[in-house]
XYZ file of C-alpha atoms in Angstrom:
428
model
C 69.253 115.954 119.771
C 68.285 113.603 122.747
C 67.966 110.965 120.846
C 71.293 111.465 118.778
C 73.315 112.170 122.037
C 72.278 108.950 123.651
C 73.710 107.475 120.446
C 77.069 108.668 120.651
C 77.697 108.385 124.373
C 76.224 104.351 124.811
C 79.180 102.642 123.373
C 81.267 105.014 125.962
C 80.450 102.839 128.671
C 79.971 99.362 130.166
C 77.085 97.789 131.317
C 75.355 99.291 134.726
C 75.694 96.187 136.794
C 79.147 95.825 136.973
C 79.466 99.200 137.412
C 76.772 98.917 140.536
C 78.988 96.119 141.630
C 80.657 99.141 143.220
C 80.173 101.298 144.970
C 82.779 104.086 145.250
C 82.221 104.027 141.816
C 77.955 104.931 141.677
C 78.352 108.639 140.804
C 80.082 107.118 137.446
C 76.967 104.231 137.221
C 74.374 107.569 138.294
C 76.093 109.399 134.695
C 75.300 106.207 132.740
C 71.556 106.652 134.402
C 71.253 109.629 133.281
C 71.885 109.842 129.657
C 70.160 106.254 129.363
C 66.874 108.221 130.585
C 67.725 111.208 128.892
C 68.665 113.559 132.110
C 70.817 114.966 130.576
C 71.145 117.612 133.460
C 71.431 114.729 135.936
C 74.345 114.089 133.757
C 75.874 116.658 133.225
C 77.391 117.474 137.201
C 78.139 113.661 137.427
C 80.253 112.673 134.301
C 81.682 116.285 135.222
C 82.899 114.652 139.408
C 84.538 111.838 137.259
C 86.265 114.316 134.829
C 88.039 115.934 138.000
C 89.198 113.011 138.798
C 90.618 112.622 135.295
C 88.087 110.296 133.748
C 88.870 111.014 130.456
C 85.532 108.746 128.372
C 83.687 111.110 131.216
C 85.235 114.164 130.199
C 84.754 113.614 126.279
C 81.286 113.018 126.257
C 80.297 116.113 128.789
C 82.582 117.863 126.054
C 80.030 117.059 123.594
C 77.321 117.946 125.387
C 78.969 121.069 126.094
C 79.796 121.668 121.942
C 75.816 119.937 121.104
C 74.720 122.166 123.813
C 72.279 119.187 124.589
C 71.652 120.910 127.673
C 70.986 124.351 126.923
C 72.489 126.860 124.006
C 76.537 125.368 122.929
C 79.655 126.179 125.064
C 82.452 126.143 122.956
C 85.246 127.325 126.113
C 83.171 124.670 128.007
C 83.610 121.699 125.818
C 87.342 123.238 124.794
C 88.345 122.151 128.591
C 86.278 118.784 128.822
C 88.181 117.861 125.435
C 92.237 118.658 126.483
C 90.609 117.050 129.733
C 91.134 113.268 127.594
C 93.098 114.712 125.437
C 96.013 115.394 127.258
C 95.375 111.474 130.314
C 98.598 110.991 128.847
C 100.604 113.820 130.476
C 98.325 114.039 133.437
C 97.939 111.867 136.085
C 96.903 108.956 135.316
C 93.490 108.076 135.318
C 92.664 104.260 136.704
C 89.919 103.154 133.975
C 88.356 101.817 137.228
C 84.844 103.170 136.882
C 85.822 101.560 132.580
C 85.424 97.680 133.389
C 87.305 95.641 130.992
C 87.746 97.937 127.612
C 88.723 99.887 130.251
C 92.243 100.654 127.579
C 90.832 101.357 124.555
C 88.146 103.187 125.350
C 90.329 105.634 127.191
C 92.646 105.273 124.016
C 89.075 106.461 122.125
C 88.928 109.326 123.745
C 91.944 110.820 124.026
C 92.072 110.832 120.153
C 88.728 111.552 119.233
C 89.258 114.875 122.209
C 92.615 115.395 120.752
C 90.642 115.274 116.882
C 87.709 117.502 118.797
C 89.855 120.252 120.448
C 91.765 120.702 116.557
C 88.616 121.215 115.055
C 88.082 123.476 118.158
C 91.371 124.860 117.226
C 90.588 125.658 113.333
C 87.285 127.334 114.064
C 88.251 129.399 116.865
C 84.939 128.949 118.717
C 85.928 128.191 122.440
C 89.879 129.251 122.515
C 91.510 131.781 119.932
C 91.907 130.444 116.269
C 95.122 128.585 115.758
C 95.587 126.791 113.087
C 99.816 125.436 113.991
C 97.358 125.173 117.408
C 94.758 122.928 115.286
C 97.392 121.275 113.108
C 99.451 119.556 116.283
C 96.052 118.351 117.529
C 95.444 116.209 113.878
C 98.653 114.524 113.984
C 98.603 113.603 117.858
C 95.382 112.372 116.822
C 96.199 110.806 113.392
C 99.365 109.508 115.496
C 97.160 108.054 117.390
C 95.259 105.770 114.431
C 93.112 108.343 113.921
C 91.675 108.026 110.220
C 89.755 110.546 110.098
C 92.162 112.931 111.904
C 94.653 111.933 108.860
C 92.418 112.579 106.205
C 92.257 115.917 107.828
C 95.985 116.252 107.737
C 95.202 115.041 104.000
C 92.641 118.389 103.680
C 94.636 120.742 105.298
C 98.030 119.761 103.201
C 96.433 119.691 100.036
C 94.500 123.338 100.243
C 96.464 125.022 102.715
C 95.210 127.213 106.029
C 96.278 130.706 106.271
C 100.099 130.421 107.534
C 100.466 127.360 106.347
C 101.617 126.765 103.124
C 99.460 123.807 100.681
C 102.368 120.862 100.582
C 101.585 117.721 97.967
C 103.928 115.143 99.207
C 102.955 115.543 103.038
C 98.944 115.838 101.571
C 100.080 112.588 100.039
C 101.490 110.818 103.100
C 98.065 111.421 104.660
C 96.860 109.850 102.209
C 99.340 106.448 102.184
C 98.583 106.503 105.568
C 94.607 106.498 105.788
C 94.556 104.162 103.045
C 96.940 101.371 104.890
C 94.782 102.047 107.574
C 91.842 101.049 105.579
C 89.899 103.812 104.656
C 88.052 103.840 101.416
C 87.799 107.380 100.123
C 91.797 107.567 100.957
C 92.301 104.882 98.845
C 90.441 106.123 96.149
C 92.051 109.750 96.163
C 95.351 107.844 97.248
C 94.064 107.174 92.935
C 93.914 109.689 91.260
C 97.275 110.777 93.429
C 98.686 108.538 91.385
C 97.048 108.911 88.556
C 98.079 113.083 88.254
C 101.167 112.808 90.104
C 100.141 114.747 92.866
C 102.791 114.735 95.476
C 104.743 111.697 93.896
C 105.888 110.562 90.869
C 102.591 109.850 87.858
C 102.642 105.598 88.825
C 99.872 104.053 86.815
C 100.496 100.725 88.237
C 100.621 101.990 91.885
C 97.300 104.743 91.086
C 95.265 101.594 89.817
C 96.366 98.963 92.307
C 95.322 101.858 94.616
C 90.918 102.397 92.887
C 90.959 98.586 92.812
C 90.934 98.791 96.793
C 88.691 101.300 96.885
C 86.337 99.272 94.179
C 86.463 95.888 96.250
C 85.830 98.541 99.492
C 82.689 99.476 98.044
C 83.769 102.835 95.501
C 81.398 103.947 92.089
C 84.216 106.435 92.384
C 87.041 104.348 92.258
C 85.477 101.459 89.136
C 84.668 105.002 87.150
C 89.178 105.979 87.566
C 89.822 102.210 86.535
C 87.525 102.223 83.481
C 89.937 105.851 82.409
C 92.866 104.422 83.064
C 92.058 101.434 81.332
C 90.884 102.930 78.444
C 93.824 105.531 78.461
C 96.270 103.219 78.198
C 96.823 101.892 81.055
C 100.915 100.417 80.523
C 101.077 101.886 77.071
C 98.135 100.237 75.189
C 94.338 100.832 75.837
C 92.104 97.608 77.281
C 88.572 98.288 75.759
C 87.159 95.069 77.283
C 88.458 96.071 80.919
C 87.645 99.292 80.100
C 84.028 98.131 79.336
C 83.947 96.120 82.092
C 84.804 98.757 84.621
C 82.142 101.724 84.136
C 79.596 99.462 83.610
C 79.919 98.613 86.853
C 80.341 101.797 87.970
C 77.243 103.489 85.133
C 74.963 100.413 86.609
C 75.456 102.231 90.199
C 74.271 105.404 88.987
C 77.622 106.613 88.526
C 77.490 109.140 85.540
C 80.699 109.492 84.475
C 79.926 105.751 84.542
C 77.082 105.912 82.089
C 78.719 108.027 80.039
C 81.998 106.751 79.586
C 79.914 103.774 78.641
C 78.199 105.594 76.300
C 81.294 106.688 74.416
C 82.590 103.037 74.218
C 79.333 102.056 72.642
C 79.366 104.988 70.095
C 83.124 104.167 68.939
C 82.933 100.433 68.961
C 85.373 99.894 72.082
C 85.477 97.260 73.319
C 82.176 95.997 72.274
C 80.344 96.238 69.287
C 79.475 98.999 67.885
C 75.730 99.813 68.787
C 74.186 103.469 68.853
C 70.940 102.541 70.267
C 72.913 101.980 73.933
C 74.850 104.241 73.748
C 72.408 106.578 73.685
C 70.002 104.470 75.899
C 73.423 105.503 78.248
C 73.399 109.020 77.662
C 70.314 109.535 78.228
C 70.472 108.249 81.803
C 74.047 109.641 81.764
C 71.564 113.079 81.646
C 68.650 111.906 84.445
C 72.620 111.870 86.842
C 72.899 115.182 86.510
C 75.523 114.875 83.311
C 76.365 117.918 82.303
C 75.933 117.143 78.437
C 74.492 113.632 78.838
C 71.459 115.224 76.961
C 73.906 117.197 73.831
C 75.439 114.027 72.687
C 72.616 111.984 73.220
C 71.052 114.694 70.593
C 73.822 114.331 67.900
C 73.823 110.975 67.983
C 70.406 110.661 67.233
C 70.975 112.300 63.382
C 72.775 109.413 62.660
C 69.681 107.318 63.986
C 66.346 106.193 62.425
C 63.225 107.030 63.403
C 63.260 102.607 64.694
C 66.943 102.977 66.898
C 65.014 105.825 68.238
C 62.465 104.450 69.280
C 63.931 101.363 70.491
C 66.560 103.996 72.142
C 63.904 105.410 74.322
C 62.734 102.255 74.730
C 65.749 100.835 76.475
C 66.031 104.147 78.528
C 62.064 104.099 79.351
C 62.839 99.985 81.116
C 66.281 99.860 82.560
C 66.560 97.905 85.048
C 70.289 96.655 86.142
C 70.256 92.910 86.084
C 73.260 91.480 87.878
C 76.504 89.257 86.018
C 77.109 86.096 87.353
C 80.556 86.003 86.568
C 82.786 88.906 88.677
C 85.394 91.600 86.158
C 88.719 89.696 86.880
C 91.779 90.673 88.184
C 93.952 92.897 86.206
C 97.588 92.899 85.549
C 98.180 95.366 88.927
C 95.785 94.293 91.331
C 97.302 92.727 94.450
C 94.652 93.511 97.323
C 94.780 96.688 98.662
C 93.071 97.180 101.366
C 94.604 95.362 105.143
C 93.480 92.634 106.855
C 91.927 93.034 109.455
C 94.184 93.243 112.436
C 94.253 91.261 115.138
C 93.407 90.976 118.821
C 96.285 91.038 120.406
C 97.524 93.870 117.591
C 93.697 96.173 117.069
C 94.284 99.823 117.282
C 91.049 100.889 119.685
C 88.174 101.324 118.961
C 86.371 104.319 117.460
C 83.909 106.041 119.795
C 80.598 106.524 117.855
C 80.380 108.002 114.419
C 80.312 111.699 115.567
C 82.840 112.366 112.767
C 82.239 108.706 110.478
C 83.852 108.856 106.597
C 80.964 109.450 104.329
C 81.496 105.313 103.750
C 78.369 103.038 105.871
C 81.558 100.675 106.383
C 83.810 100.985 109.961
C 86.727 103.210 110.162
C 89.782 101.514 111.455
C 91.620 99.051 109.358
C 88.312 97.519 107.797
C 88.669 93.795 105.723
C 87.765 95.089 101.738
C 84.015 94.812 101.011
C 82.672 92.145 98.455
C 82.363 93.745 95.140
C 78.596 94.303 93.976
C 78.075 92.355 91.986
C 78.587 94.411 87.618
C 75.976 94.671 85.702
C 74.767 95.330 81.829
C 71.806 97.126 80.049
C 69.122 94.502 79.021
C 67.214 95.789 76.001
C 63.496 94.320 76.938
C 63.237 94.535 81.009
C 60.228 96.437 81.870
C 60.987 98.094 84.941
C 61.564 101.149 86.654
C 64.566 103.089 87.384
C 66.111 102.429 90.721
C 65.535 105.472 93.465
C 67.986 104.593 95.505
C 71.911 106.441 94.835
C 74.566 104.717 95.981
C 76.659 105.830 99.300
C 78.992 108.349 98.607
C 83.144 107.377 98.945
C 84.754 110.488 98.412
C 84.997 112.575 101.793
C 86.553 115.201 99.669
C 82.414 115.708 98.569
C 80.107 116.059 101.861
C 77.305 117.734 101.615
C 78.311 119.866 104.286
C 81.195 121.904 102.480
C 82.596 122.666 105.530
C 83.267 119.548 107.003
C 84.878 116.392 104.679
C 83.797 114.039 107.701
C 80.701 114.891 108.287
C 77.481 112.654 107.750
C 73.998 113.602 108.813
C 73.485 111.393 112.217
C 74.375 111.535 114.296
C 75.596 114.632 115.572
C 75.680 117.978 114.484
C 77.671 118.937 111.341
C 81.551 120.073 112.752
C 82.744 123.302 110.160
C 86.337 122.188 108.862
C 89.272 122.726 106.629
C 88.781 123.206 102.762
C 88.027 119.615 101.208
C 89.708 118.921 97.657
C 88.212 119.361 94.260
C 88.512 116.068 93.101
C 88.578 116.279 89.658
C 86.717 113.630 87.328
């Protein structure tokens, strides 16, 4: 707990040497020193003094201490009190930020928008404040308007699913996804692509769906590769393009994405986009079953009925010796694929930096306006390569299917999972 707290507060403080150069700021410097020494009990009263002066960074960190119970039992009432100080910095007497050094404007803005997000979470769950969904939505909206992508995604979830007294609004949900996607959120790009494909809150548009899936795939989303494969297989622009479908399914399949493995097996079995090959199809079905595909084993068994003993032996060997092999050439650009992920914001226009990863999305990349990540190397199934199955599982980029069923933005560490709105139930 102590290490998680220090990790979560480290980015909120500037150098102690800078702070100690001004004797009048000794309380804040002492608070920092106490936190870095792991002395939470000493840090709490010092942070409280700074919070009384309107220091939103101190208030935010003190709120996290109370919420996480780092100084004892969790105290959500105190957490709400100090989150409010951080959240309402724009309505309180202006804090001069001298104690925060040169980064004061960015740190104050970050503490404000995360204070607003956290206060919304407390109102949504009724912890430390009366449960009030409308109040929660108000705080989430304020945080989102300051550029908090987590708040944008939260609003997308609430508007998609609704809450007691708040009816679903699919158009509003998709609009929030659009804002988050345009700000660089890979999970939002993925879900926005699904919205355009299925017509959720917008008119169905396969070209727009492909564009956003391309952006998510460029950010590393295997699920986006699968969705792109489906679009091309089913006829993006009118006619099926099985060759491009194979390329995207291969990327997903060789990242151990079970639906992609299954789909690739189907194309091998039917000879669509590549030569018909029962051995390859059987191997991919079996690999899909290994990754949890419910019908992978059944498909393999059905196919096996029309295979020779030699073919079955080859399929089993192919499965047992599977190892991804990177191709040299990347997938060529698809017709509808304009770059989606925004370029990094300039220094003059860059939004306030995120606070530490307390509520990060389920992605390893930074949250605010990241550059598009380099796509993973495409790989293919090669027979005769004696190597074990990879043991690592690619990270999930879907915030609507988290490990914690209550919070689509939870991350195992640092910080404890936080309850939130009901997650999406994405369909493959």
